[in-house]
Amino acid sequence: MSISLILGLTILVPFFIGLSFYKQYDSLFKLVFTWIAVGICFEFVLRYLSMNGMHNIVYFNTYKIVELVFIGLFLSMVFKTSKFKRVVIASGLVVFVSLLANFFFFQGPNAINSYSDIIRSTFIIAGCFLFFVNYISSKNNLSFLTESSLWL
């Protein structure tokens, strides 16, 4: 057996186990599960194209944009207060538009979009910082161990 097949099965077995419990998840975990499923699909497509000698950089750059949408949705669902939610949505839209502009006009779809990586990484770091500011400023500080969104 090929090592790629064995690694693929180690990813798919927990995925199908999680899919069997999909209806029991709350909306935040459904979003994360869908994010993982889309990531697995992109990984299989990118791996297939790479093994057949086809260029896959366009799909890789597209996945970066799709991943940013999932991260923005996740952060907007985590924040309960409207102040932090508005900040995440506004900055997410600015970052999304800048990624699209970079994808189509500046670096193009057929090149590695390094500017997009910098912008996307900055958005993720800022979102994590806002999450902890929101957590610390909330009145009902629970233990870190009981906060499920912290572990995601």
Backbone as a printed PyTorch tensor [residue, N CA C, xyz], in Angstrom:
tensor([[[  0.8330,  -1.1860,   0.0000],
         [  0.0000,   0.0000,   0.0000],
         [  0.8740,   1.2450,   0.0000]],

        [[  0.3900,   2.2570,  -0.6400],
         [  1.1080,   3.5100,  -0.7200],
         [  0.9450,   4.2960,   0.5810]],

        [[  1.9560,   5.0530,   0.9380],
         [  1.8980,   5.8720,   2.1460],
         [  0.8470,   6.9630,   2.0010]],

        [[  0.6230,   7.4570,   0.7710],
         [ -0.4060,   8.4780,   0.5470],
         [ -1.7970,   7.9230,   0.8300]],

        [[ -2.0160,   6.6690,   0.4700],
         [ -3.3130,   6.0450,   0.7350],
         [ -3.5360,   5.8590,   2.2270]],

        [[ -2.4970,   5.4470,   2.9200],
         [ -2.6180,   5.2460,   4.3690],
         [ -2.8600,   6.5870,   5.0670]],

        [[ -2.1330,   7.6290,   4.6710],
         [ -2.3440,   8.9440,   5.2670],
         [ -3.7250,   9.4950,   4.9270]],

        [[ -4.1750,   9.2410,   3.7130],
         [ -5.5170,   9.6800,   3.3340],
         [ -6.6000,   9.0100,   4.1580]],

        [[ -6.4220,   7.7230,   4.4370],
         [ -7.4050,   7.0130,   5.2600],
         [ -7.3840,   7.4830,   6.7100]],

        [[ -6.2010,   7.8650,   7.2100],
         [ -6.1550,   8.3710,   8.5820],
         [ -6.8580,   9.7090,   8.7170]],

        [[ -6.9830,  10.4420,   7.6300],
         [ -7.7370,  11.6960,   7.6450],
         [ -9.2240,  11.4160,   7.4670]],

        [[ -9.5690,  10.4880,   6.6010],
         [-10.9730,  10.2580,   6.2700],
         [-11.7520,   9.5240,   7.3530]],

        [[-11.1260,   8.6460,   8.0870],
         [-11.8420,   7.8970,   9.1230],
         [-12.3880,   8.8310,  10.2040]],

        [[-11.5760,   9.7240,  10.8050],
         [-12.1630,  10.6520,  11.7850],
         [-13.1680,  11.6050,  11.1540]],

        [[-12.9620,  11.9430,   9.8850],
         [-13.9000,  12.8330,   9.2030],
         [-15.2870,  12.1970,   9.1190]],

        [[-15.3450,  10.9310,   8.7340],
         [-16.6450,  10.2640,   8.6280],
         [-17.2650,  10.0070,  10.0040]],

        [[-16.4480,   9.8010,  11.0060],
         [-16.9790,   9.6810,  12.3620],
         [-17.6020,  11.0050,  12.7940]],

        [[-16.9220,  12.1040,  12.5140],
         [-17.4670,  13.4150,  12.8320],
         [-18.6990,  13.7380,  12.0260]],

        [[-18.7530,  13.2650,  10.7810],
         [-19.9240,  13.5080,   9.9360],
         [-21.1520,  12.8080,  10.4890]],

        [[-20.9660,  11.6780,  11.1460],
         [-22.1140,  10.9670,  11.7080],
         [-22.7370,  11.7260,  12.8850]],

        [[-21.9730,  12.6020,  13.5430],
         [-22.4890,  13.3980,  14.6600],
         [-22.7720,  14.8500,  14.2710]],

        [[-22.8280,  15.1500,  12.9850],
         [-22.9250,  16.5300,  12.4940],
         [-24.1830,  17.2370,  13.0000]],

        [[-25.3070,  16.5540,  13.0690],
         [-26.5570,  17.1930,  13.4870],
         [-26.5390,  17.5980,  14.9570]],

        [[-25.7100,  16.9660,  15.7550],
         [-25.6540,  17.2690,  17.1810],
         [-24.7660,  18.4710,  17.5060]],

        [[-23.9670,  18.9310,  16.5500],
         [-23.0570,  20.0460,  16.8050],
         [-23.8130,  21.3610,  16.8370]],

        [[-23.2700,  22.3350,  17.5820],
         [-23.8240,  23.6820,  17.5070],
         [-23.2560,  24.3630,  16.2640]],

        [[-23.7070,  25.5690,  15.9710],
         [-23.3650,  26.2210,  14.7010],
         [-21.8750,  26.5230,  14.5900]],

        [[-21.2080,  26.8110,  15.6970],
         [-19.7830,  27.1010,  15.6450],
         [-18.9850,  25.8680,  15.2270]],

        [[-19.3210,  24.7210,  15.7970],
         [-18.6040,  23.5010,  15.4410],
         [-18.9800,  23.0220,  14.0360]],

        [[-20.2070,  23.3030,  13.5950],
         [-20.5690,  22.9770,  12.2140],
         [-19.7340,  23.7790,  11.2310]],

        [[-19.4990,  25.0530,  11.5630],
         [-18.6630,  25.8810,  10.7040],
         [-17.2380,  25.3450,  10.6440]],

        [[-16.6810,  24.9730,  11.7860],
         [-15.3150,  24.4460,  11.8120],
         [-15.2410,  23.1110,  11.0640]],

        [[-16.2420,  22.2780,  11.2390],
         [-16.2580,  20.9900,  10.5390],
         [-16.3460,  21.2010,   9.0210]],

        [[-17.1790,  22.1550,   8.5910],
         [-17.2840,  22.4630,   7.1580],
         [-15.9730,  23.0280,   6.6390]],

        [[-15.3170,  23.8600,   7.4390],
         [-14.0210,  24.4240,   7.0720],
         [-13.0030,  23.3060,   6.8610]],

        [[-12.9850,  22.3290,   7.7380],
         [-12.0650,  21.1990,   7.6050],
         [-12.4120,  20.3670,   6.3710]],

        [[-13.7070,  20.1610,   6.1210],
         [-14.1240,  19.3820,   4.9490],
         [-13.7120,  20.0700,   3.6500]],

        [[-13.8910,  21.3830,   3.5740],
         [-13.4790,  22.1200,   2.3790],
         [-11.9570,  22.0620,   2.2320]],

        [[-11.2400,  22.1730,   3.3500],
         [ -9.7810,  22.0660,   3.3010],
         [ -9.3050,  20.7090,   2.8040]],

        [[ -9.9650,  19.6500,   3.2430],
         [ -9.6120,  18.3050,   2.7770],
         [ -9.8730,  18.1630,   1.2830]],

        [[-10.9920,  18.6940,   0.8130],
         [-11.2960,  18.6290,  -0.6280],
         [-10.2460,  19.3820,  -1.4360]],

        [[ -9.8720,  20.5840,  -0.9770],
         [ -8.8310,  21.3320,  -1.6750],
         [ -7.5140,  20.5810,  -1.6470]],

        [[ -7.1830,  19.9570,  -0.5250],
         [ -5.9330,  19.2030,  -0.4330],
         [ -5.9050,  18.0470,  -1.4300]],

        [[ -7.0180,  17.3300,  -1.5570],
         [ -7.0610,  16.2260,  -2.5140],
         [ -6.9300,  16.7220,  -3.9450]],

        [[ -7.6070,  17.8220,  -4.2750],
         [ -7.5100,  18.3750,  -5.6330],
         [ -6.0990,  18.8670,  -5.9090]],

        [[ -5.5150,  19.5830,  -4.9620],
         [ -4.1540,  20.0870,  -5.1590],
         [ -3.1410,  18.9530,  -5.2710]],

        [[ -3.3320,  17.9220,  -4.4750],
         [ -2.4210,  16.7730,  -4.5310],
         [ -2.5500,  16.0360,  -5.8700]],

        [[ -3.7930,  15.8740,  -6.3510],
         [ -4.0220,  15.2040,  -7.6240],
         [ -3.3750,  15.9840,  -8.7680]],

        [[ -3.5800,  17.3010,  -8.7700],
         [ -2.9940,  18.1140,  -9.8330],
         [ -1.4720,  18.0930,  -9.7670]],

        [[ -0.9250,  18.1070,  -8.5680],
         [  0.5200,  18.0740,  -8.4130],
         [  1.1080,  16.7470,  -8.8900]],

        [[  0.4330,  15.6480,  -8.5720],
         [  0.9410,  14.3380,  -8.9830],
         [  0.8770,  14.1530, -10.5000]],

        [[ -0.0590,  14.8390, -11.1600],
         [ -0.1810,  14.7330, -12.6090],
         [  0.5610,  15.8290, -13.3530]],

        [[  1.3610,  16.6090, -12.6440],
         [  2.1970,  17.6050, -13.2810],
         [  1.4590,  18.8540, -13.7350]],

        [[  0.2830,  19.0970, -13.2160],
         [ -0.4860,  20.2890, -13.5930],
         [ -0.2380,  21.4020, -12.5850]],

        [[ -0.3570,  22.6130, -13.0620],
         [ -0.1780,  23.7620, -12.1790],
         [ -1.3920,  23.9000, -11.2700]],

        [[ -1.1430,  24.0820,  -9.9790],
         [ -2.2410,  24.1870,  -9.0280],
         [ -2.2000,  25.4660,  -8.2140]],

        [[ -1.3970,  26.4250,  -8.6200],
         [ -1.2380,  27.6480,  -7.8350],
         [ -2.5210,  28.4720,  -7.8190]],

        [[ -3.3190,  28.4130,  -8.8720],
         [ -4.5830,  29.1600,  -8.9060],
         [ -5.5310,  28.6240,  -7.8350]],

        [[ -5.5930,  27.3170,  -7.6950],
         [ -6.4640,  26.7110,  -6.6890],
         [ -5.9430,  26.9740,  -5.2730]],

        [[ -4.6190,  27.0010,  -5.1330],
         [ -4.0250,  27.3000,  -3.8390],
         [ -4.3500,  28.7230,  -3.4020]],

        [[ -4.2240,  29.6760,  -4.3330],
         [ -4.5700,  31.0590,  -4.0250],
         [ -6.0670,  31.2150,  -3.7590]],

        [[ -6.8850,  30.4510,  -4.4490],
         [ -8.3320,  30.4780,  -4.2070],
         [ -8.6460,  29.9380,  -2.8190]],

        [[ -7.9510,  28.8940,  -2.4080],
         [ -8.1810,  28.3420,  -1.0800],
         [ -7.8290,  29.3400,   0.0130]],

        [[ -6.8010,  30.1390,  -0.2070],
         [ -6.4430,  31.1520,   0.7790],
         [ -7.5980,  32.1280,   1.0000]],

        [[ -8.2740,  32.5000,  -0.0690],
         [ -9.4160,  33.4170,   0.0410],
         [-10.5850,  32.7200,   0.7280]],

        [[-10.8410,  31.4640,   0.3670],
         [-11.9340,  30.7090,   0.9940],
         [-11.6490,  30.5180,   2.4760]],

        [[-10.4050,  30.2530,   2.8140],
         [-10.0430,  30.0730,   4.2130],
         [-10.2420,  31.3610,   5.0040]],

        [[ -9.9470,  32.4890,   4.3940],
         [-10.1680,  33.7610,   5.0720],
         [-11.6540,  33.9800,   5.3590]],

        [[-12.5150,  33.5760,   4.4460],
         [-13.9570,  33.7040,   4.6660],
         [-14.3730,  32.8580,   5.8690]],

        [[-13.8670,  31.6450,   5.9610],
         [-14.1890,  30.7890,   7.1130],
         [-13.6660,  31.3850,   8.4200]],

        [[-12.4710,  31.9330,   8.3920],
         [-11.9150,  32.5370,   9.6050],
         [-12.7360,  33.7500,  10.0210]],

        [[-13.1330,  34.5710,   9.0560],
         [-13.9650,  35.7260,   9.3680],
         [-15.3170,  35.3280,   9.9310]],

        [[-15.9310,  34.2970,   9.3430],
         [-17.2080,  33.8180,   9.8750],
         [-17.0500,  33.2450,  11.2780]],

        [[-15.9810,  32.5110,  11.4960],
         [-15.7270,  31.9420,  12.8150],
         [-15.5710,  33.0390,  13.8640]],

        [[-14.7710,  34.0490,  13.5570],
         [-14.5570,  35.1260,  14.5170],
         [-15.8320,  35.9280,  14.7570]],

        [[-16.6230,  36.1330,  13.7170],
         [-17.8680,  36.8820,  13.9160],
         [-18.8810,  36.0770,  14.7240]],

        [[-18.8080,  34.7540,  14.6720],
         [-19.7050,  33.9280,  15.4760],
         [-19.2310,  33.8170,  16.9250]],

        [[-17.9330,  33.9080,  17.1550],
         [-17.3950,  33.7830,  18.5010],
         [-17.7200,  35.0190,  19.3340]],

        [[-17.6370,  36.1920,  18.7150],
         [-17.8510,  37.4210,  19.4710],
         [-19.3300,  37.6200,  19.7390]],

        [[-19.6480,  37.8100,  21.0110],
         [-21.0410,  38.0110,  21.4160],
         [-21.4360,  39.4790,  21.3660]],

        [[-20.4820,  40.3660,  21.6780],
         [-20.8040,  41.7890,  21.6960],
         [-20.7690,  42.3560,  20.2900]],

        [[-21.6080,  43.3370,  20.0470],
         [-21.6990,  43.8970,  18.7070],
         [-20.4810,  44.7430,  18.3580]],

        [[-19.7810,  45.2820,  19.3770],
         [-18.6050,  46.1060,  19.1100],
         [-17.5080,  45.2900,  18.4220]],

        [[-17.1730,  44.1530,  18.9770],
         [-16.1250,  43.3230,  18.4000],
         [-16.5900,  42.6770,  17.0940]],

        [[-17.8620,  42.3370,  17.0250],
         [-18.3880,  41.7310,  15.8080],
         [-18.3160,  42.7150,  14.6430]],

        [[-18.6400,  43.9860,  14.8890],
         [-18.5540,  44.9980,  13.8290],
         [-17.1140,  45.2120,  13.3840]],

        [[-16.1790,  45.1980,  14.3140],
         [-14.7610,  45.3620,  13.9760],
         [-14.2930,  44.2060,  13.0950]],

        [[-14.6740,  42.9950,  13.4480],
         [-14.2560,  41.8190,  12.6740],
         [-14.8810,  41.8440,  11.2810]],

        [[-16.1600,  42.1730,  11.1870],
         [-16.8160,  42.1910,   9.8830],
         [-16.2370,  43.2830,   8.9990]],

        [[-16.0320,  44.4750,   9.5410],
         [-15.4820,  45.5780,   8.7480],
         [-14.0550,  45.2710,   8.2940]],

        [[-13.2140,  44.8190,   9.2110],
         [-11.8360,  44.5050,   8.8190],
         [-11.7860,  43.2900,   7.9000]],

        [[-12.6830,  42.3300,   8.1210],
         [-12.7370,  41.1670,   7.2300],
         [-13.1030,  41.5440,   5.8100]],

        [[-14.0330,  42.4800,   5.6580],
         [-14.3990,  42.9380,   4.3140],
         [-13.2520,  43.6880,   3.6400]],

        [[-12.5440,  44.5060,   4.4090],
         [-11.3930,  45.2270,   3.8460],
         [-10.3090,  44.2400,   3.4200]],

        [[-10.0300,  43.2660,   4.2600],
         [ -9.0150,  42.2610,   3.9240],
         [ -9.4600,  41.4310,   2.7290]],

        [[-10.7430,  41.0590,   2.6780],
         [-11.2630,  40.2600,   1.5610],
         [-11.1290,  41.0200,   0.2450]],

        [[-11.4860,  42.2990,   0.2380],
         [-11.3720,  43.1020,  -0.9820],
         [ -9.9110,  43.2560,  -1.3830]],

        [[ -9.0220,  43.4540,  -0.4110],
         [ -7.6050,  43.5760,  -0.7430],
         [ -7.0340,  42.2590,  -1.2790]],

        [[ -7.5080,  41.1300,  -0.7520],
         [ -7.0540,  39.8390,  -1.2870],
         [ -7.5430,  39.6210,  -2.7080]],

        [[ -8.7880,  39.9990,  -2.9750],
         [ -9.3070,  39.8730,  -4.3400],
         [ -8.5580,  40.7950,  -5.2990]],

        [[ -8.2760,  42.0180,  -4.8660],
         [ -7.5210,  42.9440,  -5.7170],
         [ -6.1270,  42.4080,  -5.9880]],

        [[ -5.4950,  41.8400,  -4.9760],
         [ -4.1710,  41.2600,  -5.1630],
         [ -4.2360,  40.0490,  -6.0840]],

        [[ -5.2820,  39.2430,  -5.9260],
         [ -5.4400,  38.0240,  -6.7240],
         [ -5.6330,  38.3620,  -8.2070]],

        [[ -6.4370,  39.3750,  -8.5010],
         [ -6.7620,  39.6630,  -9.8920],
         [ -5.8720,  40.7200, -10.5380]],

        [[ -5.3790,  41.6960,  -9.7760],
         [ -4.7150,  42.8320, -10.4050],
         [ -3.2250,  42.9530, -10.1050]],

        [[ -2.8050,  42.7460,  -8.8680],
         [ -1.4160,  43.0500,  -8.5150],
         [ -0.4780,  41.8870,  -8.8090]],

        [[ -0.6310,  40.7730,  -8.1280],
         [  0.2710,  39.6520,  -8.3470],
         [ -0.3040,  38.6250,  -9.3080]],

        [[ -1.5860,  38.6090,  -9.5010],
         [ -2.2020,  37.6990, -10.4510],
         [ -2.4600,  36.3220,  -9.8710]],

        [[ -3.3600,  35.5750, -10.5140],
         [ -3.7120,  34.2490,  -9.9960],
         [ -2.6550,  33.1790, -10.2390]],

        [[ -1.7330,  33.4100, -11.1680],
         [ -0.7560,  32.3740, -11.5130],
         [  0.5830,  32.5430, -10.8080]],

        [[  0.6080,  33.3380,  -9.7550],
         [  1.8270,  33.5230,  -8.9650],
         [  1.4850,  33.3090,  -7.4950]],

        [[  2.4910,  33.0080,  -6.7180],
         [  2.2620,  32.8720,  -5.2760],
         [  1.9980,  34.2640,  -4.7170]],

        [[  0.8480,  34.4340,  -4.1150],
         [  0.4390,  35.7430,  -3.6200],
         [  1.0030,  35.9720,  -2.2230]],

        [[  2.2250,  36.4690,  -2.1780],
         [  2.8780,  36.6810,  -0.8880],
         [  2.2520,  37.8450,  -0.1280]],

        [[  1.7640,  38.8610,  -0.8420],
         [  1.0940,  39.9730,  -0.1550],
         [ -0.1850,  39.4810,   0.5150]],

        [[ -0.8710,  38.5690,  -0.1320],
         [ -2.0950,  38.0200,   0.4560],
         [ -1.7900,  37.2530,   1.7350]],

        [[ -0.6610,  36.5490,   1.7590],
         [ -0.2770,  35.8180,   2.9670],
         [ -0.0300,  36.7700,   4.1340]],

        [[  0.6270,  37.8860,   3.8510],
         [  0.9140,  38.8560,   4.9040],
         [ -0.3820,  39.4600,   5.4330]],

        [[ -1.2690,  39.8410,   4.5430],
         [ -2.5330,  40.4620,   4.9440],
         [ -3.3970,  39.4620,   5.7060]],

        [[ -3.4720,  38.2470,   5.2120],
         [ -4.2960,  37.2160,   5.8460],
         [ -3.7480,  36.8550,   7.2320]],

        [[ -2.4380,  36.7340,   7.3490],
         [ -1.8300,  36.4050,   8.6370],
         [ -2.0380,  37.5280,   9.6490]],

        [[ -1.9510,  38.7640,   9.1950],
         [ -2.2020,  39.8970,  10.0870],
         [ -3.6420,  39.8900,  10.5750]],

        [[ -4.5810,  39.5570,   9.7000],
         [ -5.9900,  39.4790,  10.0900],
         [ -6.2060,  38.3760,  11.1340]],

        [[ -5.5640,  37.2480,  10.9600],
         [ -5.7100,  36.1410,  11.9170],
         [ -5.1260,  36.5240,  13.2760]],

        [[ -3.9590,  37.1450,  13.2830],
         [ -3.3430,  37.5580,  14.5420],
         [ -4.2020,  38.6090,  15.2340]],

        [[ -4.7240,  39.5610,  14.4760],
         [ -5.5870,  40.5950,  15.0630],
         [ -6.8780,  39.9720,  15.6010]],

        [[ -7.4130,  38.9850,  14.9060],
         [ -8.6130,  38.3020,  15.3930],
         [ -8.3590,  37.5540,  16.6870]],

        [[ -7.2030,  36.9140,  16.7990],
         [ -6.8470,  36.2300,  18.0520],
         [ -6.6700,  37.2310,  19.1830]],

        [[ -6.0530,  38.3660,  18.8830],
         [ -5.8890,  39.4030,  19.8960],
         [ -7.2490,  39.9200,  20.3560]],

        [[ -8.1570,  40.1830,  19.4260],
         [ -9.5060,  40.6400,  19.7860],
         [-10.2530,  39.5910,  20.5990]],

        [[-10.0410,  38.3290,  20.2740],
         [-10.6960,  37.2640,  21.0420],
         [-10.2660,  37.3160,  22.5040]],

        [[ -8.9760,  37.4560,  22.7520],
         [ -8.5060,  37.4980,  24.1330],
         [ -8.9090,  38.7890,  24.8350]],

        [[ -8.9340,  39.9120,  24.1080],
         [ -9.4210,  41.1580,  24.7090],
         [-10.8830,  40.9970,  25.0930]],

        [[-11.6650,  40.3920,  24.2230],
         [-13.0800,  40.1440,  24.5080],
         [-13.2300,  39.2010,  25.6960]],

        [[-12.4170,  38.1890,  25.7550],
         [-12.5040,  37.2160,  26.8500],
         [-12.1320,  37.8500,  28.1890]],

        [[-11.0890,  38.6440,  28.1980],
         [-10.6480,  39.2730,  29.4380],
         [-11.6350,  40.3480,  29.8940]],

        [[-12.2230,  41.0760,  28.9500],
         [-13.1250,  42.1600,  29.3230],
         [-14.5400,  41.6850,  29.6520]],

        [[-14.8570,  40.4310,  29.3940],
         [-16.2050,  39.9540,  29.6960],
         [-16.3870,  39.8200,  31.2030]],

        [[-17.6210,  39.9860,  31.6270],
         [-17.9170,  39.9700,  33.0640],
         [-17.8740,  38.5610,  33.6500]],

        [[-18.2740,  37.5920,  32.8840],
         [-18.3310,  36.2150,  33.3990],
         [-17.1120,  35.4200,  32.9170]],

        [[-15.9590,  35.7540,  33.4570],
         [-14.7400,  35.0440,  33.0960],
         [-14.7980,  33.6190,  33.6360]],

        [[-14.9480,  32.7110,  32.7360],
         [-14.9150,  31.3060,  33.1130],
         [-13.4750,  30.8230,  33.0330]],

        [[-13.2640,  29.6530,  33.4300],
         [-11.9440,  29.0590,  33.3070],
         [-11.6370,  28.8340,  31.8280]],

        [[-10.3620,  28.9380,  31.4750],
         [ -9.9640,  28.6730,  30.0940],
         [-10.3410,  27.2610,  29.6680]],

        [[-10.3740,  26.3590,  30.6070],
         [-10.6600,  24.9660,  30.2760],
         [-12.1010,  24.7600,  29.8340]],

        [[-13.0230,  25.6130,  30.2860],
         [-14.4370,  25.4350,  29.9380],
         [-14.8420,  26.2010,  28.6920]],

        [[-13.9960,  27.0560,  28.1660],
         [-14.3190,  27.8470,  26.9810],
         [-13.9780,  27.0250,  25.7420]],

        [[-15.0070,  26.5340,  25.0470],
         [-14.7560,  25.6290,  23.9130],
         [-14.1730,  26.3580,  22.7150]],

        [[-14.5790,  27.6040,  22.4660],
         [-14.0420,  28.3190,  21.3060],
         [-12.5700,  28.6690,  21.4790]],

        [[-12.0800,  28.6890,  22.7050],
         [-10.6670,  28.9400,  22.9390],
         [ -9.8160,  27.8060,  22.3670]],

        [[-10.3060,  26.5920,  22.4660],
         [ -9.5420,  25.4380,  22.0030],
         [ -9.5390,  25.3040,  20.4980]],

        [[-10.4450,  25.9760,  19.8160],
         [-10.4770,  25.9240,  18.3580],
         [ -9.4920,  26.9150,  17.8080]]])
